[in-house]
């Protein structure tokens, strides 16, 4: 697996305009776990979950993430934004806030 990922990284460096149609077949729990454990700081995701919160149930979260990726059930950032704005609107209506 590492060899395939290394080769993809090399191709991307060699040709920055190269477009990959799909890489999901290369991603599994092992590769996600390796990426998660990298020492770099991680930003909070579009779903608002921090690295520490995600780690609280890491094994289950990784299995769920891989399953959703394989069946293409991931929500895009715009989808999250839409859900967030809908939830905010409902919250404002329930509390009487105008959202301004």
GROMACS .gro file of C-alpha atoms in nm:
model
  100
    1UNK     CA    1   0.000   0.000   0.000
    2UNK     CA    2   0.275   0.243   0.093
    3UNK     CA    3   0.437   0.197  -0.249
    4UNK     CA    4   0.114   0.291  -0.426
    5UNK     CA    5   0.066   0.602  -0.212
    6UNK     CA    6   0.430   0.700  -0.265
    7UNK     CA    7   0.393   0.661  -0.641
    8UNK     CA    8   0.079   0.877  -0.641
    9UNK     CA    9   0.263   1.147  -0.445
   10UNK     CA   10   0.549   1.133  -0.697
   11UNK     CA   11   0.308   1.167  -0.991
   12UNK     CA   12   0.137   1.463  -0.827
   13UNK     CA   13   0.473   1.637  -0.767
   14UNK     CA   14   0.589   1.568  -1.123
   15UNK     CA   15   0.270   1.698  -1.280
   16UNK     CA   16   0.074   1.941  -1.057
   17UNK     CA   17  -0.206   1.964  -1.317
   18UNK     CA   18  -0.263   1.589  -1.310
   19UNK     CA   19  -0.614   1.502  -1.191
   20UNK     CA   20  -0.686   1.178  -1.011
   21UNK     CA   21  -1.036   1.049  -1.067
   22UNK     CA   22  -1.046   0.835  -0.754
   23UNK     CA   23  -0.816   0.731  -0.477
   24UNK     CA   24  -1.073   0.579  -0.243
   25UNK     CA   25  -0.966   0.227  -0.335
   26UNK     CA   26  -0.627   0.300  -0.172
   27UNK     CA   27  -0.773   0.420   0.157
   28UNK     CA   28  -0.846   0.184   0.443
   29UNK     CA   29  -0.840   0.192   0.822
   30UNK     CA   30  -0.464   0.140   0.828
   31UNK     CA   31  -0.384   0.435   0.599
   32UNK     CA   32  -0.632   0.662   0.779
   33UNK     CA   33  -0.489   0.563   1.116
   34UNK     CA   34  -0.136   0.642   0.994
   35UNK     CA   35  -0.251   0.982   0.869
   36UNK     CA   36  -0.437   1.051   1.193
   37UNK     CA   37  -0.132   0.969   1.405
   38UNK     CA   38   0.099   1.205   1.215
   39UNK     CA   39   0.248   1.461   1.453
   40UNK     CA   40   0.106   1.767   1.277
   41UNK     CA   41  -0.171   1.957   1.447
   42UNK     CA   42  -0.515   1.886   1.307
   43UNK     CA   43  -0.784   2.145   1.249
   44UNK     CA   44  -1.141   2.092   1.361
   45UNK     CA   45  -1.335   1.928   1.078
   46UNK     CA   46  -1.630   2.077   0.893
   47UNK     CA   47  -1.851   1.874   1.126
   48UNK     CA   48  -1.702   2.058   1.426
   49UNK     CA   49  -1.529   1.749   1.570
   50UNK     CA   50  -1.176   1.803   1.705
   51UNK     CA   51  -0.895   1.548   1.687
   52UNK     CA   52  -0.929   1.479   2.060
   53UNK     CA   53  -1.304   1.421   2.030
   54UNK     CA   54  -1.251   1.194   1.730
   55UNK     CA   55  -0.989   0.993   1.922
   56UNK     CA   56  -1.233   0.925   2.205
   57UNK     CA   57  -1.390   0.656   1.986
   58UNK     CA   58  -1.117   0.624   1.724
   59UNK     CA   59  -1.155   0.262   1.613
   60UNK     CA   60  -1.530   0.290   1.560
   61UNK     CA   61  -1.492   0.630   1.392
   62UNK     CA   62  -1.231   0.495   1.150
   63UNK     CA   63  -1.444   0.193   1.057
   64UNK     CA   64  -1.745   0.419   1.003
   65UNK     CA   65  -1.542   0.664   0.793
   66UNK     CA   66  -1.404   0.389   0.568
   67UNK     CA   67  -1.752   0.238   0.525
   68UNK     CA   68  -1.901   0.577   0.430
   69UNK     CA   69  -1.616   0.644   0.187
   70UNK     CA   70  -1.657   0.307   0.020
   71UNK     CA   71  -2.029   0.357  -0.032
   72UNK     CA   72  -1.976   0.726  -0.113
   73UNK     CA   73  -2.188   0.834   0.179
   74UNK     CA   74  -1.965   1.119   0.291
   75UNK     CA   75  -2.124   1.459   0.324
   76UNK     CA   76  -1.944   1.738   0.139
   77UNK     CA   77  -1.840   2.058   0.309
   78UNK     CA   78  -2.121   2.242   0.130
   79UNK     CA   79  -2.361   1.978   0.259
   80UNK     CA   80  -2.239   2.038   0.613
   81UNK     CA   81  -2.273   2.412   0.563
   82UNK     CA   82  -2.628   2.366   0.443
   83UNK     CA   83  -2.714   2.146   0.742
   84UNK     CA   84  -2.547   2.394   0.975
   85UNK     CA   85  -2.738   2.690   0.834
   86UNK     CA   86  -3.067   2.496   0.856
   87UNK     CA   87  -2.996   2.404   1.218
   88UNK     CA   88  -2.900   2.764   1.299
   89UNK     CA   89  -3.223   2.890   1.140
   90UNK     CA   90  -3.431   2.643   1.342
   91UNK     CA   91  -3.245   2.739   1.659
   92UNK     CA   92  -3.304   3.110   1.594
   93UNK     CA   93  -3.674   3.049   1.528
   94UNK     CA   94  -3.706   2.846   1.848
   95UNK     CA   95  -3.532   3.107   2.063
   96UNK     CA   96  -3.676   3.414   1.893
   97UNK     CA   97  -3.337   3.538   1.772
   98UNK     CA   98  -3.325   3.704   1.436
   99UNK     CA   99  -2.978   3.577   1.352
  100UNK     CA  100  -2.853   3.930   1.290
   0.00000   0.00000   0.00000
